[in-house]
């Protein structure tokens, strides 16, 4: 997983300025809020992405790959709802061969906020496909609450045309996503029994069915910015070794020392480690979910206009998706052993990660 976090960090800092976020954002309020930004449309974007972070927390078997894919399509849909009114920006329909959008379907009296509300509800409900029912129900609740808030004083014609446009775009993006048959197949079986890892010194393997390879064929799914030939980077810089004088051993010992120091001393290190440990469903957001949480706070802090917010989320969604595809290509090519396993076998047989108390599988 180390490669994945590095890749996420690199693509993320190339998109926005990093800003610290709080675990308090896990407790997302669904009720309509008093606008905290001046732009009504931006508030719609924020409300839906805050709810998305809560859905992400309870989405079973999606993180991180299916989650990054969901983000790419959700934010592509939101962008396409608004792009006709965005100066200097054009639709992505001419960039992706299988993406079909007929802009003549858009009536001239569309209210973008209402259209976005409908689009987010439809797209999120589709792409966040494995969420606990009581949490999933919040999608319909937020949609209804935002509609009541946004439609006040508007004619029925405007409301219906706006909802139709948002729903239409969401359905076109869903149809586009379904042309990626590799991804559509793999999300149904994230840990396929057909995959058995190769055997070799220092290779990753599993000791229990719950630890089987996660999305082992993900390198074949659709990317949005990089091509399929650009999804590999350089091999790991260290050669596997069990020699206590080797650079590989030193690197693993560094992990062990830092982990033990965090666990046994009352310092900020353990808080940082737990904060960025995004692996526990029902307790934490996923790694890409954390980036959305940070983006939400940036948009709110700087009172960002809706066009900039849409562009930010589109770039972030695409980059996270492509980072996952690229990283999973490396992950299953190089098969690097988990540091925790190496430490248990060669440094301290009693070692447990600081995340261990929160997870039920080995």
Tab-separated table of C-alpha atoms in Angstrom:
chain	number	residue	atom	x	y	z
A	1	UNK	CA	0.000	0.000	0.000
A	2	UNK	CA	3.010	2.287	0.420
A	3	UNK	CA	3.214	3.007	-3.312
A	4	UNK	CA	-0.438	3.989	-3.339
A	5	UNK	CA	-0.136	6.567	-0.585
A	6	UNK	CA	2.934	8.083	-2.259
A	7	UNK	CA	1.188	8.285	-5.608
A	8	UNK	CA	-1.918	9.835	-4.068
A	9	UNK	CA	0.173	12.421	-2.297
A	10	UNK	CA	2.083	13.372	-5.427
A	11	UNK	CA	-0.959	13.740	-7.663
A	12	UNK	CA	-2.857	15.559	-4.959
A	13	UNK	CA	-0.275	18.201	-4.180
A	14	UNK	CA	0.009	18.860	-7.905
A	15	UNK	CA	-3.695	19.740	-7.920
A	16	UNK	CA	-4.306	21.741	-4.753
A	17	UNK	CA	-2.496	23.094	-1.731
A	18	UNK	CA	-2.445	20.605	1.115
A	19	UNK	CA	-4.475	21.657	4.118
A	20	UNK	CA	-4.917	19.807	7.392
A	21	UNK	CA	-8.318	18.187	7.966
A	22	UNK	CA	-10.193	16.928	10.961
A	23	UNK	CA	-11.725	13.571	11.799
A	24	UNK	CA	-14.768	15.563	12.899
A	25	UNK	CA	-15.726	15.603	9.219
A	26	UNK	CA	-16.636	11.936	9.557
A	27	UNK	CA	-19.814	13.037	11.297
A	28	UNK	CA	-21.470	14.715	8.335
A	29	UNK	CA	-24.763	16.486	8.909
A	30	UNK	CA	-27.337	15.783	6.207
A	31	UNK	CA	-29.740	18.588	7.085
A	32	UNK	CA	-29.572	21.729	4.924
A	33	UNK	CA	-27.106	24.139	6.429
A	34	UNK	CA	-26.875	27.896	6.535
A	35	UNK	CA	-24.612	28.672	3.575
A	36	UNK	CA	-20.987	28.972	4.628
A	37	UNK	CA	-19.976	30.167	1.153
A	38	UNK	CA	-21.430	33.062	-0.807
A	39	UNK	CA	-22.197	31.014	-3.901
A	40	UNK	CA	-25.421	28.962	-3.727
A	41	UNK	CA	-24.154	26.504	-6.320
A	42	UNK	CA	-20.902	26.013	-4.411
A	43	UNK	CA	-22.960	25.207	-1.332
A	44	UNK	CA	-24.737	22.446	-3.259
A	45	UNK	CA	-21.332	21.040	-4.256
A	46	UNK	CA	-20.109	21.170	-0.659
A	47	UNK	CA	-23.224	19.595	0.833
A	48	UNK	CA	-23.033	16.631	-1.533
A	49	UNK	CA	-19.314	16.103	-1.088
A	50	UNK	CA	-19.620	16.230	2.676
A	51	UNK	CA	-22.309	13.575	2.482
A	52	UNK	CA	-20.091	11.601	0.094
A	53	UNK	CA	-17.394	11.486	2.779
A	54	UNK	CA	-19.857	9.875	5.157
A	55	UNK	CA	-20.987	7.361	2.532
A	56	UNK	CA	-17.335	6.560	1.832
A	57	UNK	CA	-16.780	5.751	5.477
A	58	UNK	CA	-19.418	2.992	5.333
A	59	UNK	CA	-18.862	1.719	1.772
A	60	UNK	CA	-17.875	-1.929	2.066
A	61	UNK	CA	-15.270	-3.431	-0.241
A	62	UNK	CA	-14.791	-0.296	-2.356
A	63	UNK	CA	-11.658	1.270	-0.982
A	64	UNK	CA	-9.492	2.467	-2.460
A	65	UNK	CA	-9.891	1.426	-6.111
A	66	UNK	CA	-13.643	1.434	-6.677
A	67	UNK	CA	-13.814	4.590	-4.572
A	68	UNK	CA	-11.394	6.488	-6.803
A	69	UNK	CA	-13.311	5.304	-9.861
A	70	UNK	CA	-16.565	6.546	-8.321
A	71	UNK	CA	-15.041	9.968	-7.694
A	72	UNK	CA	-13.881	10.333	-11.295
A	73	UNK	CA	-17.324	9.671	-12.715
A	74	UNK	CA	-19.297	11.594	-10.084
A	75	UNK	CA	-17.249	14.735	-10.653
A	76	UNK	CA	-17.214	14.289	-14.409
A	77	UNK	CA	-21.013	14.311	-14.239
A	78	UNK	CA	-21.124	17.437	-12.075
A	79	UNK	CA	-18.762	19.265	-14.419
A	80	UNK	CA	-20.780	18.356	-17.505
A	81	UNK	CA	-23.982	19.686	-15.908
A	82	UNK	CA	-22.453	23.153	-15.734
A	83	UNK	CA	-19.870	23.319	-18.527
A	84	UNK	CA	-22.140	25.060	-21.066
A	85	UNK	CA	-22.129	28.148	-18.836
A	86	UNK	CA	-18.405	28.026	-18.004
A	87	UNK	CA	-16.283	30.462	-20.003
A	88	UNK	CA	-13.096	28.936	-21.504
A	89	UNK	CA	-14.111	25.344	-20.695
A	90	UNK	CA	-15.527	22.684	-22.992
A	91	UNK	CA	-17.255	19.366	-22.535
A	92	UNK	CA	-15.250	16.154	-22.245
A	93	UNK	CA	-17.542	14.418	-24.732
A	94	UNK	CA	-15.059	14.999	-27.563
A	95	UNK	CA	-12.141	13.733	-25.486
A	96	UNK	CA	-13.561	10.310	-24.690
A	97	UNK	CA	-14.894	8.321	-27.620
A	98	UNK	CA	-17.610	6.456	-25.755
A	99	UNK	CA	-18.942	9.461	-23.829
A	100	UNK	CA	-22.167	10.657	-25.449
A	101	UNK	CA	-23.861	13.885	-24.342
A	102	UNK	CA	-26.483	15.709	-26.404
A	103	UNK	CA	-26.467	19.306	-25.231
A	104	UNK	CA	-29.641	20.044	-27.176
A	105	UNK	CA	-31.371	18.182	-24.359
A	106	UNK	CA	-30.638	21.147	-22.092
A	107	UNK	CA	-33.467	23.654	-21.932
A	108	UNK	CA	-32.573	27.378	-21.805
A	109	UNK	CA	-34.204	27.965	-18.416
A	110	UNK	CA	-32.202	25.436	-16.399
A	111	UNK	CA	-31.324	26.337	-12.818
A	112	UNK	CA	-27.823	24.942	-12.357
A	113	UNK	CA	-28.084	24.451	-8.594
A	114	UNK	CA	-31.206	22.276	-8.968
A	115	UNK	CA	-29.641	20.384	-11.882
A	116	UNK	CA	-26.493	19.711	-9.866
A	117	UNK	CA	-28.558	18.503	-6.925
A	118	UNK	CA	-30.345	15.975	-9.130
A	119	UNK	CA	-27.125	14.916	-10.833
A	120	UNK	CA	-25.202	14.340	-7.609
A	121	UNK	CA	-28.059	12.324	-6.111
A	122	UNK	CA	-28.348	10.040	-9.140
A	123	UNK	CA	-24.614	9.621	-9.716
A	124	UNK	CA	-23.651	9.097	-6.086
A	125	UNK	CA	-26.461	6.616	-5.561
A	126	UNK	CA	-25.157	4.583	-8.512
A	127	UNK	CA	-21.413	4.714	-7.951
A	128	UNK	CA	-21.447	4.301	-4.153
A	129	UNK	CA	-22.937	0.868	-4.608
A	130	UNK	CA	-22.134	-0.932	-1.365
A	131	UNK	CA	-23.159	1.404	1.451
A	132	UNK	CA	-24.976	0.408	4.628
A	133	UNK	CA	-28.736	0.951	4.048
A	134	UNK	CA	-29.316	3.485	6.822
A	135	UNK	CA	-26.431	5.599	5.516
A	136	UNK	CA	-27.388	5.120	1.860
A	137	UNK	CA	-30.880	6.463	2.664
A	138	UNK	CA	-29.322	9.868	3.340
A	139	UNK	CA	-28.870	10.379	-0.404
A	140	UNK	CA	-32.619	10.624	-0.982
A	141	UNK	CA	-33.045	12.701	2.171
A	142	UNK	CA	-30.460	15.272	1.106
A	143	UNK	CA	-31.864	15.401	-2.429
A	144	UNK	CA	-35.352	16.212	-1.121
A	145	UNK	CA	-34.096	18.744	1.394
A	146	UNK	CA	-31.990	20.592	-1.164
A	147	UNK	CA	-34.867	20.588	-3.664
A	148	UNK	CA	-37.156	22.172	-1.082
A	149	UNK	CA	-34.510	24.804	-0.389
A	150	UNK	CA	-33.579	25.556	-4.013
A	151	UNK	CA	-36.986	25.518	-5.709
A	152	UNK	CA	-38.640	28.200	-3.613
A	153	UNK	CA	-40.189	30.856	-5.851
A	154	UNK	CA	-39.345	29.055	-9.098
A	155	UNK	CA	-41.824	27.917	-11.714
A	156	UNK	CA	-42.633	24.251	-12.178
A	157	UNK	CA	-41.207	24.466	-15.695
A	158	UNK	CA	-37.804	25.633	-14.456
A	159	UNK	CA	-37.697	23.018	-11.705
A	160	UNK	CA	-38.594	20.106	-13.988
A	161	UNK	CA	-36.226	21.186	-16.763
A	162	UNK	CA	-33.411	21.539	-14.258
A	163	UNK	CA	-34.033	18.147	-12.691
A	164	UNK	CA	-34.291	16.548	-16.119
A	165	UNK	CA	-30.952	18.003	-17.178
A	166	UNK	CA	-29.170	16.846	-14.023
A	167	UNK	CA	-30.638	13.365	-14.263
A	168	UNK	CA	-29.848	13.139	-17.976
A	169	UNK	CA	-26.176	13.979	-17.490
A	170	UNK	CA	-25.878	11.530	-14.583
A	171	UNK	CA	-27.383	8.746	-16.695
A	172	UNK	CA	-25.057	9.516	-19.623
A	173	UNK	CA	-22.029	9.335	-17.338
A	174	UNK	CA	-23.293	6.078	-15.825
A	175	UNK	CA	-23.705	4.667	-19.343
A	176	UNK	CA	-20.169	5.785	-20.186
A	177	UNK	CA	-18.771	4.096	-17.072
A	178	UNK	CA	-20.437	0.844	-18.059
A	179	UNK	CA	-18.461	0.711	-21.303
A	180	UNK	CA	-15.411	0.007	-19.127
A	181	UNK	CA	-16.178	-3.693	-18.847
A	182	UNK	CA	-12.950	-4.450	-16.979
A	183	UNK	CA	-13.915	-2.187	-14.080
A	184	UNK	CA	-17.571	-3.203	-14.150
A	185	UNK	CA	-16.540	-6.848	-13.787
A	186	UNK	CA	-13.908	-6.291	-11.134
A	187	UNK	CA	-16.010	-4.240	-8.736
A	188	UNK	CA	-18.293	-7.267	-8.366
A	189	UNK	CA	-15.373	-9.389	-7.167
A	190	UNK	CA	-12.657	-7.250	-5.559
A	191	UNK	CA	-10.802	-10.284	-4.162
A	192	UNK	CA	-11.156	-12.925	-6.884
A	193	UNK	CA	-10.208	-16.474	-5.941
A	194	UNK	CA	-8.835	-16.851	-9.464
A	195	UNK	CA	-5.832	-14.778	-8.473
A	196	UNK	CA	-2.908	-16.464	-6.734
A	197	UNK	CA	0.208	-14.366	-6.121
A	198	UNK	CA	3.566	-15.551	-7.467
A	199	UNK	CA	5.978	-17.053	-4.977
A	200	UNK	CA	9.355	-15.461	-4.387
A	201	UNK	CA	11.711	-14.125	-1.729
A	202	UNK	CA	10.314	-10.906	-0.293
A	203	UNK	CA	7.033	-11.193	-2.201
A	204	UNK	CA	3.700	-10.271	-0.760
A	205	UNK	CA	1.347	-13.148	-0.061
A	206	UNK	CA	-1.715	-13.851	2.063
A	207	UNK	CA	-2.318	-16.156	5.012
A	208	UNK	CA	-6.108	-15.972	5.181
A	209	UNK	CA	-8.921	-15.575	2.637
A	210	UNK	CA	-9.734	-12.136	4.046
A	211	UNK	CA	-6.237	-11.046	2.996
A	212	UNK	CA	-6.490	-12.186	-0.621
A	213	UNK	CA	-5.227	-9.821	-3.299
A	214	UNK	CA	-7.423	-6.733	-3.569
A	215	UNK	CA	-8.359	-5.738	-7.137
A	216	UNK	CA	-5.377	-7.639	-8.600
A	217	UNK	CA	-6.354	-6.809	-12.206
A	218	UNK	CA	-7.064	-3.112	-11.651
A	219	UNK	CA	-4.256	-1.998	-13.959
A	220	UNK	CA	-6.551	-2.818	-16.899
A	221	UNK	CA	-9.366	-0.388	-16.033
A	222	UNK	CA	-9.976	2.986	-17.684
A	223	UNK	CA	-7.759	5.980	-17.048
A	224	UNK	CA	-8.709	9.571	-17.846
A	225	UNK	CA	-5.456	11.479	-18.214
A	226	UNK	CA	-2.544	9.068	-18.504
A	227	UNK	CA	-2.482	6.325	-21.124
A	228	UNK	CA	-2.235	2.602	-20.419
A	229	UNK	CA	1.466	2.748	-21.329
A	230	UNK	CA	2.098	5.366	-18.637
A	231	UNK	CA	0.775	3.389	-15.676
A	232	UNK	CA	4.136	2.013	-14.565
A	233	UNK	CA	6.883	3.915	-12.822
A	234	UNK	CA	10.314	2.740	-11.710
A	235	UNK	CA	11.023	-0.475	-9.764
A	236	UNK	CA	11.451	-0.283	-5.979
A	237	UNK	CA	14.858	1.242	-5.215
A	238	UNK	CA	15.811	-1.403	-2.643
A	239	UNK	CA	16.684	-5.030	-3.341
A	240	UNK	CA	15.067	-7.483	-0.941
A	241	UNK	CA	17.441	-8.790	1.697
A	242	UNK	CA	17.278	-10.489	5.081
A	243	UNK	CA	20.818	-9.413	5.930
A	244	UNK	CA	20.810	-7.207	9.030
A	245	UNK	CA	23.483	-5.006	7.432
A	246	UNK	CA	21.512	-4.393	4.208
A	247	UNK	CA	19.704	-1.219	3.169
A	248	UNK	CA	16.450	-3.183	2.932
A	249	UNK	CA	16.729	-4.362	6.531
A	250	UNK	CA	17.583	-0.819	7.635
A	251	UNK	CA	14.461	0.533	5.941
A	252	UNK	CA	12.244	-2.050	7.665
A	253	UNK	CA	13.955	-1.401	10.994
A	254	UNK	CA	13.198	2.297	10.568
A	255	UNK	CA	9.504	1.471	10.188
A	256	UNK	CA	9.650	-0.757	13.266
A	257	UNK	CA	11.401	1.884	15.386
A	258	UNK	CA	8.981	4.640	14.375
A	259	UNK	CA	5.946	2.429	14.986
A	260	UNK	CA	7.119	1.327	18.426
A	261	UNK	CA	7.978	4.887	19.408
A	262	UNK	CA	4.513	6.032	18.384
A	263	UNK	CA	2.850	3.239	20.342
A	264	UNK	CA	4.889	3.478	23.539
A	265	UNK	CA	5.250	7.246	23.935
A	266	UNK	CA	2.657	9.973	24.242
A	267	UNK	CA	3.623	11.977	21.161
A	268	UNK	CA	1.932	13.394	18.094
A	269	UNK	CA	3.371	10.549	16.001
A	270	UNK	CA	0.698	8.038	17.014
A	271	UNK	CA	-2.085	10.552	16.312
A	272	UNK	CA	-0.615	11.233	12.877
A	273	UNK	CA	-0.327	7.501	12.149
A	274	UNK	CA	-3.919	6.825	13.191
A	275	UNK	CA	-5.222	9.893	11.367
A	276	UNK	CA	-3.766	8.778	8.027
A	277	UNK	CA	-4.636	5.095	8.489
A	278	UNK	CA	-7.616	4.966	6.164
A	279	UNK	CA	-8.147	1.208	6.083
A	280	UNK	CA	-10.936	0.576	8.598
A	281	UNK	CA	-14.420	0.615	7.084
A	282	UNK	CA	-17.067	2.109	9.354
A	283	UNK	CA	-14.474	4.068	11.322
A	284	UNK	CA	-12.382	6.020	8.830
A	285	UNK	CA	-12.650	7.521	5.391
A	286	UNK	CA	-10.761	5.833	2.556
A	287	UNK	CA	-7.450	7.328	1.318
A	288	UNK	CA	-9.153	9.120	-1.619
A	289	UNK	CA	-11.990	10.118	0.702
A	290	UNK	CA	-9.491	11.956	2.856
A	291	UNK	CA	-8.460	14.050	-0.150
A	292	UNK	CA	-12.104	14.983	-0.802
A	293	UNK	CA	-12.453	16.018	2.827
A	294	UNK	CA	-9.436	18.290	2.464
A	295	UNK	CA	-10.814	19.762	-0.767
A	296	UNK	CA	-14.132	20.477	0.952
A	297	UNK	CA	-12.337	22.469	3.615
A	298	UNK	CA	-10.265	24.418	1.100
A	299	UNK	CA	-13.396	25.379	-0.835
A	300	UNK	CA	-15.140	26.479	2.345
A	301	UNK	CA	-12.119	28.275	3.808
A	302	UNK	CA	-11.425	30.300	0.662
A	303	UNK	CA	-15.072	30.813	-0.323
A	304	UNK	CA	-14.408	29.312	-3.753
A	305	UNK	CA	-16.788	29.996	-6.645
A	306	UNK	CA	-18.655	27.022	-8.073
A	307	UNK	CA	-16.740	26.846	-11.352
A	308	UNK	CA	-13.408	26.602	-9.545
A	309	UNK	CA	-14.861	24.019	-7.181
A	310	UNK	CA	-16.116	21.882	-10.066
A	311	UNK	CA	-12.748	22.061	-11.831
A	312	UNK	CA	-10.908	21.197	-8.630
A	313	UNK	CA	-13.068	18.128	-8.025
A	314	UNK	CA	-12.854	17.018	-11.664
A	315	UNK	CA	-9.045	17.196	-11.639
A	316	UNK	CA	-8.905	15.541	-8.246
A	317	UNK	CA	-11.267	12.751	-9.294
A	318	UNK	CA	-9.328	12.044	-12.483
A	319	UNK	CA	-5.935	12.147	-10.766
A	320	UNK	CA	-7.013	9.871	-7.917
A	321	UNK	CA	-8.493	7.387	-10.379
A	322	UNK	CA	-5.379	7.312	-12.528
A	323	UNK	CA	-3.105	7.129	-9.483
A	324	UNK	CA	-4.940	4.007	-8.319
A	325	UNK	CA	-4.665	2.343	-11.736
A	326	UNK	CA	-0.970	3.196	-11.991
A	327	UNK	CA	-0.171	2.159	-8.446
A	328	UNK	CA	-1.991	-1.132	-8.706
A	329	UNK	CA	0.034	-1.882	-11.844
A	330	UNK	CA	3.180	-1.453	-9.739
A	331	UNK	CA	1.719	-3.225	-6.717
A	332	UNK	CA	1.111	-6.478	-8.572
A	333	UNK	CA	4.232	-6.247	-10.691
A	334	UNK	CA	6.701	-5.831	-7.854
A	335	UNK	CA	4.773	-7.726	-5.123
A	336	UNK	CA	6.620	-6.050	-2.249
A	337	UNK	CA	6.106	-7.736	1.126
A	338	UNK	CA	4.229	-5.782	3.774
A	339	UNK	CA	6.698	-4.232	6.265
A	340	UNK	CA	4.683	-5.708	9.153
A	341	UNK	CA	5.271	-9.235	7.833
A	342	UNK	CA	8.999	-8.632	7.332
A	343	UNK	CA	9.302	-7.200	10.846
A	344	UNK	CA	7.512	-10.184	12.376
A	345	UNK	CA	9.703	-12.651	10.493
A	346	UNK	CA	13.098	-10.974	10.824
A	347	UNK	CA	13.073	-8.284	13.536
A	348	UNK	CA	10.387	-8.833	16.222
A	349	UNK	CA	8.058	-11.873	16.082
A	350	UNK	CA	5.638	-10.164	18.503
A	351	UNK	CA	5.255	-6.974	16.477
A	352	UNK	CA	1.772	-5.690	15.730
A	353	UNK	CA	0.880	-2.559	13.795
A	354	UNK	CA	-0.807	0.294	15.618
A	355	UNK	CA	-3.842	-0.289	13.399
A	356	UNK	CA	-4.141	-3.901	14.533
A	357	UNK	CA	-6.682	-3.298	17.370
A	358	UNK	CA	-9.154	-1.817	14.880
A	359	UNK	CA	-9.249	-4.594	12.288
A	360	UNK	CA	-10.900	-8.002	12.524
A	361	UNK	CA	-8.862	-9.863	9.915
A	362	UNK	CA	-5.220	-11.012	10.264
